[in-house]
mmCIF file of C-alpha atoms in Angstrom:
data_model
loop_
_atom_site.group_PDB
_atom_site.id
_atom_site.type_symbol
_atom_site.label_atom_id
_atom_site.label_comp_id
_atom_site.label_asym_id
_atom_site.label_seq_id
_atom_site.Cartn_x
_atom_site.Cartn_y
_atom_site.Cartn_z
ATOM 1 C CA UNK A 211 29.774 -17.728 12.231
ATOM 2 C CA UNK A 212 26.713 -16.783 10.248
ATOM 3 C CA UNK A 213 23.480 -18.351 11.313
ATOM 4 C CA UNK A 214 22.118 -21.065 9.038
ATOM 5 C CA UNK A 215 18.897 -23.015 8.876
ATOM 6 C CA UNK A 216 18.847 -26.553 7.560
ATOM 7 C CA UNK A 217 15.515 -28.019 6.512
ATOM 8 C CA UNK A 218 15.875 -31.782 6.460
ATOM 9 C CA UNK A 219 13.738 -34.690 5.307
ATOM 10 C CA UNK A 220 12.570 -36.336 8.533
ATOM 11 C CA UNK A 221 10.004 -38.652 10.103
ATOM 12 C CA UNK A 222 8.777 -35.921 12.415
ATOM 13 C CA UNK A 223 7.588 -32.361 12.085
ATOM 14 C CA UNK A 224 9.616 -30.691 14.787
ATOM 15 C CA UNK A 225 9.474 -26.942 14.338
ATOM 16 C CA UNK A 226 6.907 -24.700 12.676
ATOM 17 C CA UNK A 227 7.873 -21.186 11.636
ATOM 18 C CA UNK A 228 5.856 -18.402 13.256
ATOM 19 C CA UNK A 229 5.648 -14.707 12.629
ATOM 20 C CA UNK A 230 7.805 -14.196 15.724
ATOM 21 C CA UNK A 231 10.610 -16.296 14.260
ATOM 22 C CA UNK A 232 10.260 -14.598 10.893
ATOM 23 C CA UNK A 233 10.558 -11.158 12.447
ATOM 24 C CA UNK A 234 14.033 -11.764 13.868
ATOM 25 C CA UNK A 235 17.188 -11.201 11.897
ATOM 26 C CA UNK A 236 19.744 -13.984 11.627
ATOM 27 C CA UNK A 237 22.613 -14.246 14.105
ATOM 28 C CA UNK A 238 25.166 -16.825 15.204
ATOM 29 C CA UNK A 239 24.302 -20.504 15.423
ATOM 30 C CA UNK A 240 22.281 -23.110 13.533
ATOM 31 C CA UNK A 241 18.634 -24.136 13.553
ATOM 32 C CA UNK A 242 17.310 -27.381 12.088
ATOM 33 C CA UNK A 243 13.681 -27.535 10.932
ATOM 34 C CA UNK A 244 12.449 -31.084 10.441
ATOM 35 C CA UNK A 245 9.482 -31.910 8.191
ATOM 36 C CA UNK A 246 7.738 -35.088 7.107
ATOM 37 C CA UNK A 247 8.737 -34.106 3.581
ATOM 38 C CA UNK A 248 11.261 -31.553 2.405
ATOM 39 C CA UNK A 249 10.208 -28.612 0.190
ATOM 40 C CA UNK A 250 10.310 -29.077 -3.574
ATOM 41 C CA UNK A 251 10.627 -25.375 -4.432
ATOM 42 C CA UNK A 252 11.187 -21.984 -2.835
ATOM 43 C CA UNK A 253 8.611 -20.318 -5.086
ATOM 44 C CA UNK A 254 5.262 -20.216 -3.244
ATOM 45 C CA UNK A 255 3.464 -19.319 -6.471
ATOM 46 C CA UNK A 256 4.277 -22.736 -7.911
ATOM 47 C CA UNK A 257 3.244 -24.808 -4.892
ATOM 48 C CA UNK A 258 0.421 -24.702 -2.392
ATOM 49 C CA UNK A 259 2.182 -26.921 0.140
ATOM 50 C CA UNK A 260 2.631 -25.678 3.702
ATOM 51 C CA UNK A 261 6.286 -26.730 3.763
ATOM 52 C CA UNK A 262 7.039 -24.629 0.667
ATOM 53 C CA UNK A 263 5.103 -21.624 1.969
ATOM 54 C CA UNK A 264 6.756 -21.706 5.389
ATOM 55 C CA UNK A 265 10.254 -22.250 4.012
ATOM 56 C CA UNK A 266 10.012 -19.461 1.454
ATOM 57 C CA UNK A 267 8.571 -17.034 4.020
ATOM 58 C CA UNK A 268 11.976 -16.526 5.669
ATOM 59 C CA UNK A 269 13.337 -15.324 2.312
ATOM 60 C CA UNK A 270 10.612 -13.542 0.329
ATOM 61 C CA UNK A 271 8.087 -11.364 2.110
ATOM 62 C CA UNK A 272 4.656 -9.741 1.599
ATOM 63 C CA UNK A 273 3.691 -6.119 2.109
ATOM 64 C CA UNK A 274 1.756 -7.092 5.239
ATOM 65 C CA UNK A 275 1.321 -10.228 7.316
ATOM 66 C CA UNK A 276 -0.578 -11.579 10.292
ATOM 67 C CA UNK A 277 0.821 -12.156 13.758
ATOM 68 C CA UNK A 278 0.051 -15.214 15.891
ATOM 69 C CA UNK A 279 -3.138 -13.540 17.177
ATOM 70 C CA UNK A 280 -4.476 -12.795 13.706
ATOM 71 C CA UNK A 281 -3.665 -9.094 13.726
ATOM 72 C CA UNK A 282 -2.673 -7.612 10.362
ATOM 73 C CA UNK A 283 0.749 -5.963 10.597
ATOM 74 C CA UNK A 284 2.546 -3.657 8.148
ATOM 75 C CA UNK A 285 5.723 -5.421 7.043
ATOM 76 C CA UNK A 286 7.306 -3.794 4.023
ATOM 77 C CA UNK A 287 4.904 -0.857 4.146
ATOM 78 C CA UNK A 288 4.469 2.171 6.399
ATOM 79 C CA UNK A 289 0.955 1.324 7.581
ATOM 80 C CA UNK A 290 -2.087 -0.810 6.874
ATOM 81 C CA UNK A 291 -4.331 1.077 4.430
ATOM 82 C CA UNK A 292 -7.815 1.908 5.711
ATOM 83 C CA UNK A 293 -10.679 4.151 4.670
ATOM 84 C CA UNK A 294 -9.868 6.374 7.647
ATOM 85 C CA UNK A 295 -6.251 7.014 6.602
ATOM 86 C CA UNK A 296 -7.103 7.349 2.917
ATOM 87 C CA UNK A 297 -5.424 4.126 1.865
ATOM 88 C CA UNK A 298 -8.713 2.528 0.828
ATOM 89 C CA UNK A 299 -11.179 4.321 -1.440
ATOM 90 C CA UNK A 300 -14.516 5.237 0.143
ATOM 91 C CA UNK A 301 -16.306 3.110 -2.442
ATOM 92 C CA UNK A 302 -13.964 0.204 -1.556
ATOM 93 C CA UNK A 303 -12.781 -0.219 -5.150
ATOM 94 C CA UNK A 304 -9.079 0.418 -4.551
ATOM 95 C CA UNK A 305 -6.327 0.084 -1.976
ATOM 96 C CA UNK A 306 -3.016 1.960 -1.945
ATOM 97 C CA UNK A 307 0.088 0.645 -0.200
ATOM 98 C CA UNK A 308 3.009 2.911 0.727
ATOM 99 C CA UNK A 309 6.309 1.035 0.869
ATOM 100 C CA UNK A 310 8.867 1.870 3.553
ATOM 101 C CA UNK A 311 11.936 3.750 2.384
ATOM 102 C CA UNK A 312 15.281 1.986 2.251
ATOM 103 C CA UNK A 313 14.168 -1.634 1.875
ATOM 104 C CA UNK A 314 16.770 -3.679 0.021
ATOM 105 C CA UNK A 315 16.759 -7.043 -1.675
ATOM 106 C CA UNK A 316 19.440 -9.454 -0.489
ATOM 107 C CA UNK A 317 21.513 -8.593 -3.585
ATOM 108 C CA UNK A 318 21.649 -4.964 -2.425
ATOM 109 C CA UNK A 319 19.222 -3.514 -4.970
ATOM 110 C CA UNK A 320 16.207 -1.422 -3.948
ATOM 111 C CA UNK A 321 12.782 -2.934 -3.360
ATOM 112 C CA UNK A 322 10.225 -0.913 -5.334
ATOM 113 C CA UNK A 323 6.572 -0.814 -6.311
ATOM 114 C CA UNK A 324 7.527 -2.252 -9.704
ATOM 115 C CA UNK A 325 8.343 -5.549 -7.995
ATOM 116 C CA UNK A 326 4.783 -5.757 -6.674
ATOM 117 C CA UNK A 327 3.325 -4.948 -10.093
ATOM 118 C CA UNK A 328 5.497 -7.636 -11.650
ATOM 119 C CA UNK A 329 4.419 -10.198 -9.046
ATOM 120 C CA UNK A 330 0.778 -9.604 -9.936
ATOM 121 C CA UNK A 331 1.533 -9.961 -13.638
ATOM 122 C CA UNK A 332 3.540 -13.127 -12.951
ATOM 123 C CA UNK A 333 0.758 -14.836 -11.024
ATOM 124 C CA UNK A 334 -2.124 -13.610 -13.186
ATOM 125 C CA UNK A 335 -0.532 -14.955 -16.370
ATOM 126 C CA UNK A 336 -2.713 -18.011 -17.129
ATOM 127 C CA UNK A 337 0.260 -20.000 -18.421
ATOM 128 C CA UNK A 338 2.250 -19.593 -15.193
ATOM 129 C CA UNK A 339 0.077 -22.099 -13.357
ATOM 130 C CA UNK A 340 0.039 -19.888 -10.263
ATOM 131 C CA UNK A 341 -1.239 -21.798 -7.230
ATOM 132 C CA UNK A 342 -2.079 -18.582 -5.366
ATOM 133 C CA UNK A 343 -4.234 -17.010 -8.078
ATOM 134 C CA UNK A 344 -7.239 -16.739 -5.749
ATOM 135 C CA UNK A 345 -5.360 -14.095 -3.742
ATOM 136 C CA UNK A 346 -5.587 -11.839 -6.787
ATOM 137 C CA UNK A 347 -9.301 -12.261 -7.476
ATOM 138 C CA UNK A 348 -11.389 -9.296 -8.646
ATOM 139 C CA UNK A 349 -8.362 -7.145 -9.491
ATOM 140 C CA UNK A 350 -8.740 -4.712 -12.383
ATOM 141 C CA UNK A 351 -5.189 -3.368 -12.284
ATOM 142 C CA UNK A 352 -2.053 -3.041 -10.161
ATOM 143 C CA UNK A 353 -0.079 0.153 -10.756
ATOM 144 C CA UNK A 354 3.111 1.727 -9.439
ATOM 145 C CA UNK A 355 2.159 5.353 -8.761
ATOM 146 C CA UNK A 356 5.804 5.986 -7.935
ATOM 147 C CA UNK A 357 8.736 3.872 -6.746
ATOM 148 C CA UNK A 358 7.235 3.449 -3.265
ATOM 149 C CA UNK A 359 3.481 3.434 -3.908
ATOM 150 C CA UNK A 360 1.354 0.550 -5.199
ATOM 151 C CA UNK A 361 -2.312 0.997 -6.092
ATOM 152 C CA UNK A 362 -4.643 -1.955 -6.613
ATOM 153 C CA UNK A 363 -7.953 -1.302 -8.366
ATOM 154 C CA UNK A 364 -10.776 -3.823 -8.073
ATOM 155 C CA UNK A 365 -13.596 -4.712 -10.421
ATOM 156 C CA UNK A 366 -16.035 -4.682 -7.479
ATOM 157 C CA UNK A 367 -16.253 -3.103 -4.037
ATOM 158 C CA UNK A 368 -14.048 -5.076 -1.630
ATOM 159 C CA UNK A 369 -15.013 -4.709 2.042
ATOM 160 C CA UNK A 370 -11.889 -6.726 2.886
ATOM 161 C CA UNK A 371 -9.173 -5.918 0.318
ATOM 162 C CA UNK A 372 -6.276 -7.538 2.190
ATOM 163 C CA UNK A 373 -5.432 -10.534 0.009
ATOM 164 C CA UNK A 374 -2.965 -9.585 -2.726
ATOM 165 C CA UNK A 375 0.549 -9.155 -1.300
ATOM 166 C CA UNK A 376 -0.628 -10.113 2.204
ATOM 167 C CA UNK A 377 0.627 -13.158 4.115
ATOM 168 C CA UNK A 378 3.094 -15.853 3.108
ATOM 169 C CA UNK A 379 0.781 -17.031 0.322
ATOM 170 C CA UNK A 380 1.309 -13.835 -1.683
ATOM 171 C CA UNK A 381 4.823 -12.405 -1.181
ATOM 172 C CA UNK A 382 6.729 -10.152 -3.556
ATOM 173 C CA UNK A 383 9.080 -11.593 -6.186
ATOM 174 C CA UNK A 384 12.027 -9.558 -7.427
ATOM 175 C CA UNK A 385 11.254 -8.361 -10.951
ATOM 176 C CA UNK A 386 14.919 -8.290 -11.982
ATOM 177 C CA UNK A 387 15.361 -11.953 -11.060
ATOM 178 C CA UNK A 388 12.091 -13.415 -12.340
ATOM 179 C CA UNK A 389 11.678 -11.311 -15.471
ATOM 180 C CA UNK A 390 11.610 -13.846 -18.283
ATOM 181 C CA UNK A 391 10.154 -16.570 -16.047
ATOM 182 C CA UNK A 392 6.497 -15.767 -16.617
ATOM 183 C CA UNK A 393 3.961 -18.012 -18.250
ATOM 184 C CA UNK A 394 5.073 -21.356 -19.625
ATOM 185 C CA UNK A 395 8.684 -20.635 -18.638
ATOM 186 C CA UNK A 396 7.861 -20.388 -14.925
ATOM 187 C CA UNK A 397 8.496 -24.050 -14.124
ATOM 188 C CA UNK A 398 11.770 -24.067 -16.070
ATOM 189 C CA UNK A 399 13.496 -21.345 -14.018
ATOM 190 C CA UNK A 400 15.170 -23.606 -11.467
ATOM 191 C CA UNK A 401 17.749 -21.070 -10.304
ATOM 192 C CA UNK A 402 15.082 -18.476 -9.610
ATOM 193 C CA UNK A 403 12.648 -20.956 -8.054
ATOM 194 C CA UNK A 404 15.272 -22.599 -5.839
ATOM 195 C CA UNK A 405 17.328 -19.513 -4.936
ATOM 196 C CA UNK A 406 14.946 -16.530 -4.841
ATOM 197 C CA UNK A 407 16.367 -13.141 -3.933
ATOM 198 C CA UNK A 408 14.395 -11.782 -1.003
ATOM 199 C CA UNK A 409 13.994 -9.125 1.656
ATOM 200 C CA UNK A 410 13.629 -11.543 4.568
ATOM 201 C CA UNK A 411 16.024 -12.459 7.399
ATOM 202 C CA UNK A 412 17.583 -15.351 5.471
ATOM 203 C CA UNK A 413 18.779 -16.228 1.975
ATOM 204 C CA UNK A 414 19.190 -19.632 0.354
ATOM 205 C CA UNK A 415 22.761 -20.870 -0.068
ATOM 206 C CA UNK A 416 22.020 -24.512 -0.924
ATOM 207 C CA UNK A 417 18.852 -26.163 -2.185
ATOM 208 C CA UNK A 418 18.290 -29.818 -2.982
ATOM 209 C CA UNK A 419 14.649 -30.471 -3.932
ATOM 210 C CA UNK A 420 12.888 -32.866 -1.562
ATOM 211 C CA UNK A 421 16.064 -33.192 0.489
ATOM 212 C CA UNK A 422 17.645 -30.197 2.218
ATOM 213 C CA UNK A 423 17.744 -26.398 2.179
ATOM 214 C CA UNK A 424 20.503 -24.380 3.803
ATOM 215 C CA UNK A 425 19.790 -20.751 4.663
ATOM 216 C CA UNK A 426 22.287 -18.069 5.616
ATOM 217 C CA UNK A 427 21.507 -14.887 7.527
ATOM 218 C CA UNK A 428 20.662 -11.918 5.329
ATOM 219 C CA UNK A 429 22.602 -9.096 7.014
#
């Protein structure tokens, strides 16, 4: 039996997702996560609520994330860029992420740098109404240098450039799925917003806004 997660509307907040839980792949069994209110969407760029961010984090993932001690960990990338390893420019005006080889979306297609570029364009479109826009502040451009390399250029020197594509507030959306959902159309794309294709340990198999979400293990 494939593992499922049910998120139910409840009078008690029973379980909070942690980076440890998120790191594990799905297996047999069932886990119920109870919240005061159930999530209204699985698109974290259209909601700033903790329940939406936590729920979506088991499906769509960032390039890097923090562990329970606040350490920044490479997630979909080979390493955390620094000045020492050449990933951050000496003048602090750019950061380059190198994506791990072989990462797949839950539909079997390849995860590429183009997905990160698209995510930036999606959120930075003023008509999208992106709730996480502050994570993309001071960005001049986001470019795919090749299929596995993303370069972010800033308008100013950034002593701490780890905001865009870092943490559950700024994960990567699949370009193929969300293309056509930018700007004013963002809120209308219910299938994409409720059933996002991801790289995480689970995928959504049933979503009822403000009621219940059922996840299935992403093999």
